Coordinates of C-alpha atoms and ligand atoms in Angstrom, one line a residue:
M520 CA 0.0 0.0 0.0
K521 CA 1.3 3.4 -1.0
L522 CA 0.4 6.6 0.9
T523 CA 1.2 10.1 -0.4
I524 CA 2.0 13.0 1.9
D525 CA -1.0 14.8 0.4
Q526 CA -3.3 11.9 1.5
I527 CA -1.8 12.1 5.0
R528 CA -2.3 15.9 5.1
Q529 CA -5.9 15.5 3.9
A530 CA -6.7 12.8 6.5
A531 CA -5.3 15.0 9.2
Q532 CA -7.4 18.0 8.1
E533 CA -10.6 16.0 7.9
A534 CA -10.0 14.3 11.2
Y535 CA -9.3 17.7 12.9
Q536 CA -12.4 19.4 11.5
E537 CA -14.6 16.4 12.4
V538 CA -13.4 16.3 16.0
L539 CA -13.3 20.1 16.6
P540 CA -16.9 20.4 17.8
L541 CA -16.7 17.3 20.0
T542 CA -17.6 17.9 23.7
G543 CA -17.2 15.7 26.7
G544 CA -14.7 15.1 29.5
V545 CA -13.3 17.4 32.1
N546 CA -9.9 18.9 32.7
A547 CA -7.8 17.1 35.3
H548 CA -9.2 18.5 38.6
Y549 CA -6.9 16.9 41.1
I550 CA -4.1 19.2 40.0
P551 CA -5.4 22.8 40.5
F552 CA -3.3 24.4 37.7
L553 CA -4.7 22.0 35.1
A554 CA -8.3 22.6 36.1
N555 CA -8.0 26.2 34.9
I556 CA -6.6 25.6 31.4
D557 CA -8.8 26.7 28.5
P558 CA -10.8 23.5 27.7
N559 CA -11.3 24.5 24.0
L560 CA -7.6 24.4 23.1
F561 CA -7.1 21.7 20.4
G562 CA -4.1 20.8 18.3
L563 CA -3.0 18.0 16.1
S564 CA 0.6 17.5 14.9
I565 CA 2.2 14.9 12.7
T566 CA 5.9 14.5 11.9
L567 CA 6.9 12.0 9.2
V568 CA 10.1 10.1 9.5
D569 CA 11.5 12.2 6.6
G570 CA 10.9 15.4 8.7
T571 CA 7.8 16.6 7.0
K572 CA 5.5 18.4 9.5
I573 CA 1.7 18.7 9.5
N574 CA 0.3 21.0 12.2
L575 CA -3.3 22.0 12.8
G576 CA -4.8 24.2 15.5
D577 CA -3.0 24.9 18.8
T578 CA 0.2 23.0 18.2
K579 CA 2.5 25.8 19.6
Y580 CA 0.7 26.1 23.0
K581 CA 2.8 24.9 25.9
F582 CA 0.8 22.5 28.1
G583 CA 1.9 20.2 30.9
I584 CA 3.6 17.2 29.5
E585 CA 2.6 15.1 32.6
S586 CA 2.6 11.4 32.0
V587 CA 3.9 11.6 28.4
S588 CA 7.2 12.4 30.0
K589 CA 7.3 8.9 31.4
V590 CA 8.2 7.8 27.8
H591 CA 11.1 10.2 27.6
T592 CA 12.6 9.1 30.9
A593 CA 12.0 5.4 30.1
I594 CA 14.2 6.1 27.0
L595 CA 16.8 7.7 29.2
I596 CA 17.2 4.7 31.5
L597 CA 17.0 2.3 28.6
K598 CA 20.0 4.2 27.2
Q599 CA 21.8 4.2 30.5
Y600 CA 21.1 0.7 31.7
G601 CA 20.0 -1.3 28.6
A602 CA 16.8 -3.2 27.9
E603 CA 17.4 -6.2 30.1
K604 CA 18.3 -4.3 33.3
V605 CA 15.2 -2.0 32.9
L606 CA 13.1 -5.2 32.6
K607 CA 14.6 -6.6 35.7
M608 CA 14.6 -3.4 37.8
I609 CA 11.2 -2.1 36.8
G610 CA 9.4 -4.3 34.3
A611 CA 7.5 -4.0 31.0
D612 CA 4.0 -5.2 31.9
A613 CA 0.6 -3.6 32.0
T614 CA -1.0 -3.2 35.4
G615 CA -4.6 -3.0 34.1
L616 CA -5.2 -0.5 36.8
P617 CA -5.2 3.4 37.1
F618 CA -2.0 5.3 36.6
N619 CA -1.6 6.1 40.3
S620 CA -2.6 2.7 41.7
I621 CA -1.2 1.7 45.0
F622 CA -3.0 -1.6 44.7
A623 CA -0.9 -2.4 41.6
I624 CA 2.3 -2.1 43.7
L625 CA 0.9 -4.3 46.4
L626 CA -0.1 -6.9 43.9
E627 CA 3.3 -6.9 42.1
K628 CA 5.7 -6.1 44.8
D629 CA 8.5 -7.8 43.0
H630 CA 8.7 -4.9 40.5
P631 CA 6.7 -1.7 39.7
S632 CA 5.4 -3.3 36.4
T633 CA 6.4 -0.6 33.9
P634 CA 8.1 2.8 33.7
L635 CA 4.9 4.2 32.2
V636 CA 2.8 4.2 35.4
N637 CA 3.5 6.5 38.3
A638 CA 5.3 3.9 40.4
G639 CA 7.6 2.8 37.6
A640 CA 8.2 6.4 36.5
I641 CA 9.3 7.4 40.0
S642 CA 11.5 4.3 40.1
A643 CA 12.9 5.3 36.7
C644 CA 13.7 8.8 38.0
S645 CA 15.5 7.2 40.9
M646 CA 17.7 5.2 38.4
V647 CA 18.8 8.2 36.3
I648 CA 22.6 8.4 36.4
P649 CA 24.4 10.1 38.2
T650 CA 22.5 8.9 41.2
G651 CA 22.7 11.0 44.4
D652 CA 22.9 14.3 42.6
S653 CA 19.5 15.9 41.9
N654 CA 20.7 18.8 39.8
A655 CA 22.9 16.5 37.6
K656 CA 20.0 14.0 37.2
W657 CA 17.6 16.9 36.3
A658 CA 20.1 18.1 33.6
E659 CA 20.2 14.6 32.1
I660 CA 16.3 14.3 32.1
V661 CA 15.9 17.7 30.4
Q662 CA 18.7 17.1 27.9
N663 CA 17.2 13.8 26.9
I664 CA 13.7 15.5 26.4
T665 CA 15.4 18.3 24.4
D666 CA 17.1 15.7 22.1
L667 CA 13.9 13.8 21.6
C668 CA 11.9 16.9 20.8
G669 CA 14.6 18.7 18.9
S670 CA 14.0 21.8 21.1
A671 CA 14.0 22.5 24.8
P672 CA 11.0 22.1 27.1
E673 CA 10.3 24.8 29.7
L674 CA 9.4 24.3 33.3
L675 CA 5.9 25.6 34.1
E676 CA 6.7 26.8 37.6
E677 CA 3.1 27.3 38.6
L678 CA 2.2 23.7 37.6
Y679 CA 5.2 22.4 39.5
E680 CA 4.2 24.2 42.7
S681 CA 0.5 23.2 42.2
E682 CA 1.5 19.5 41.8
S683 CA 4.2 19.5 44.5
A684 CA 1.7 20.8 47.0
T685 CA -0.9 18.1 46.2
N686 CA 1.0 15.0 45.3
F687 CA 0.2 13.0 48.5
N688 CA -0.7 9.8 46.7
N689 CA 2.7 9.9 44.8
R690 CA 4.5 10.4 48.1
A691 CA 2.8 7.2 49.4
I692 CA 3.9 5.4 46.2
S693 CA 7.5 6.5 46.6
W694 CA 7.7 5.2 50.2
L695 CA 6.0 1.9 49.3
L696 CA 8.5 1.4 46.5
K697 CA 11.3 2.1 49.0
N698 CA 9.8 -0.6 51.2
Y699 CA 10.1 -3.1 48.3
N700 CA 13.6 -1.9 47.4
R701 CA 12.4 -0.6 44.1
I702 CA 13.6 3.0 44.6
Y703 CA 17.3 3.2 43.6
D704 CA 18.0 6.7 45.1
D705 CA 16.5 9.0 47.7
P706 CA 12.7 8.5 47.5
M707 CA 11.7 12.1 48.0
M708 CA 14.4 13.3 45.5
S709 CA 13.1 10.8 43.0
L710 CA 9.6 12.0 43.5
D711 CA 10.6 15.6 43.1
L712 CA 12.4 14.8 39.8
Y713 CA 9.2 13.0 38.6
T714 CA 7.0 15.9 39.6
R715 CA 9.3 18.4 37.9
Q716 CA 9.4 16.4 34.7
C717 CA 5.6 16.2 34.7
S718 CA 5.5 20.0 35.0
L719 CA 7.5 20.7 31.9
G720 CA 5.7 22.7 29.3
I721 CA 5.7 21.1 25.9
T722 CA 3.9 21.7 22.6
A723 CA 2.1 19.2 20.4
E724 CA 4.8 19.9 17.7
Q725 CA 7.5 18.8 20.2
L726 CA 5.7 15.7 21.1
S727 CA 5.1 14.6 17.5
A728 CA 8.9 15.1 17.0
T729 CA 9.6 12.8 19.9
A730 CA 7.2 10.2 18.5
A731 CA 8.8 10.5 15.1
T732 CA 12.2 9.9 16.6
I733 CA 10.9 6.7 18.1
A734 CA 9.2 5.8 14.8
N735 CA 12.5 6.6 13.0
G736 CA 14.6 4.1 15.2
G737 CA 16.1 6.7 17.5
T738 CA 17.2 9.4 15.1
N739 CA 15.4 12.7 15.4
P740 CA 14.2 13.4 11.8
L741 CA 14.2 17.2 12.5
T742 CA 17.8 17.5 13.8
G743 CA 19.4 14.4 12.4
K744 CA 20.7 13.6 15.9
A745 CA 21.0 9.9 16.8
V746 CA 19.3 10.1 20.3
F747 CA 19.2 6.4 21.0
E748 CA 20.2 3.0 19.5
P749 CA 17.8 1.6 16.9
S750 CA 17.5 -1.6 18.9
L751 CA 15.7 0.3 21.7
A752 CA 12.9 1.6 19.5
P753 CA 10.8 -1.6 19.5
K754 CA 11.3 -1.8 23.3
I755 CA 9.9 1.6 23.9
T756 CA 7.1 1.1 21.4
S757 CA 6.1 -2.1 23.1
L758 CA 6.0 -0.4 26.5
I759 CA 3.7 2.3 25.0
A760 CA 1.5 -0.4 23.3
A761 CA 1.1 -2.3 26.6
V762 CA 0.0 0.4 28.9
G763 CA -0.1 3.9 27.2
F764 CA -3.8 4.4 28.2
Y765 CA -3.6 2.5 31.5
Q766 CA -6.7 0.4 32.2
T767 CA -8.2 1.2 28.8
T768 CA -5.1 0.4 26.7
G769 CA -6.6 -2.8 25.1
D770 CA -9.7 -0.9 23.9
W771 CA -7.4 1.8 22.5
M772 CA -5.2 -0.5 20.6
Y773 CA -8.2 -2.5 19.3
T774 CA -10.0 0.6 18.0
S775 CA -7.1 2.9 17.0
G776 CA -4.3 0.6 15.8
I777 CA -1.5 2.9 17.0
P778 CA 0.5 2.6 20.3
A779 CA 0.1 5.9 22.1
K780 CA 0.7 7.5 25.5
S781 CA -1.4 10.0 27.3
G782 CA -0.9 12.7 30.0
V783 CA -3.4 14.4 32.2
G784 CA -2.3 17.8 30.7
G785 CA -4.4 16.7 27.7
G786 CA -1.5 15.4 25.5
V787 CA -1.5 12.2 23.5
M788 CA 1.6 10.9 21.6
G789 CA 1.4 8.0 19.1
V790 CA 4.1 6.1 17.2
M791 CA 3.8 4.4 13.8
P792 CA 7.1 2.6 13.4
G793 CA 8.9 3.5 10.2
L794 CA 6.2 6.0 9.2
F795 CA 5.4 8.9 11.5
G796 CA 4.9 10.3 15.0
I797 CA 1.6 12.0 15.9
S798 CA 0.4 14.0 18.8
A799 CA -2.8 15.6 19.9
F800 CA -3.6 18.1 22.6
A801 CA -7.0 18.9 24.2
P802 CA -7.4 19.3 28.0
P803 CA -10.8 17.6 28.8
L804 CA -10.2 14.0 29.9
D805 CA -12.2 10.8 30.2
D806 CA -12.5 8.8 33.5
A807 CA -9.2 7.1 33.0
G808 CA -7.4 10.4 32.6
N809 CA -7.0 10.4 28.8
S810 CA -7.8 13.3 26.5
V811 CA -11.3 12.8 24.9
K812 CA -10.6 14.9 21.7
G813 CA -7.0 13.7 21.6
Q814 CA -8.1 10.1 21.4
A815 CA -10.9 10.9 18.9
V816 CA -8.8 12.8 16.5
I817 CA -6.0 10.2 16.3
K818 CA -8.5 7.4 15.9
A819 CA -10.3 9.3 13.1
F820 CA -7.0 10.0 11.4
M821 CA -5.9 6.4 11.5
Q822 CA -9.3 5.2 10.2
K823 CA -9.1 7.6 7.3
L824 CA -5.6 6.3 6.4
G825 CA -6.9 2.8 6.8
I826 CA -3.6 1.6 8.5
G827 CA -2.6 0.3 11.9
I828 CA 0.5 -1.0 13.6
F829 CA -0.4 -4.6 12.8
Q830 CA -0.5 -3.9 9.1
S831 CA 2.1 -1.0 8.7
Q832 CA 4.8 -3.2 7.2
D833 CA 2.8 -3.1 3.9
V834 CA 2.8 0.7 3.8
T835 CA 5.3 3.1 2.1
I836 CA 5.0 6.8 1.9
V837 CA 5.8 8.4 -1.4
S838 CA 5.8 12.1 -2.3
Ligands
LIG1453 O1 1.6 12.0 38.9 C1 0.5 12.5 38.5 O2 -0.5 12.2 38.9 C2 0.6 13.4 37.3 N1 1.8 14.2 37.4 C3 0.7 12.8 36.0 C4 -0.4 11.8 35.7 C5 -0.8 11.5 34.3 O3 -0.5 12.3 33.5 C6 -1.6 10.4 34.0 N2 -1.9 10.2 32.6 N3 -2.9 10.3 32.0

């Protein structure tokens, strides 16, 4: 099957227009800063592996990256430790439970399941080398996100303060992980790094560049920089496919055909290996904490193209 860039652009425009009037969902209300973001913001961004960009709507608005940052830091520890150690120290499994589940840790106390839920993401922050040095760890986290996006993120101070003042559940998770020897650095320092990375402001354009870097086997198509080894790309895509939408991931994969990761800031980032990265941004969320319009627009786009990860090996893009 051959797809032209014009066909991709047209599918994106149609999907965007169709989903624009969609209502439903509410902004994340457990983080005060996010509750007050304009719920009508809506952006769709696609970056092809050749570097072609398709942007519609609010793709330059800086929103809270939140849980999408779990993917970036998973990549960082995969780079630092290798795929096998990450599997042993954290895991690569779905929990089937909400992103902030304490029950999931109690059930699987031998590992925190995956770096893409809160427990595993805090554990991942604890692993970032050099351990013991919060500033140096933070510099690594931000540099890695910058390399993946092709441009730097910016800390949203107000979001960071809002989240730090209300993250009691995550504090409990951090100490519980310490109890099970699954925190590999100071627990509160690891939590602070996690909270800070969630509070980074990012644009839909930057997230589609990250997704395109994963789709392109680790080389950022915008900067040409080799950010990670090609062998890690299928590892990170499999993590996303297994748990990107938490307890609704199976339904998402079944209906959309694309591995994607969400954040409570309203961002969704999807990876089509070898083809493109896609991201959508719209703040109102469903009950599982995933952007309502973000999911709808990516699904509509995929359906219009008539492709999915389980058939993408037959697809080539021509100009
Ligand atoms: O830890 C939290 O609760 C937030 N900083 C991030 C949660 C999140 O984005 C879940 N994803 N949909």
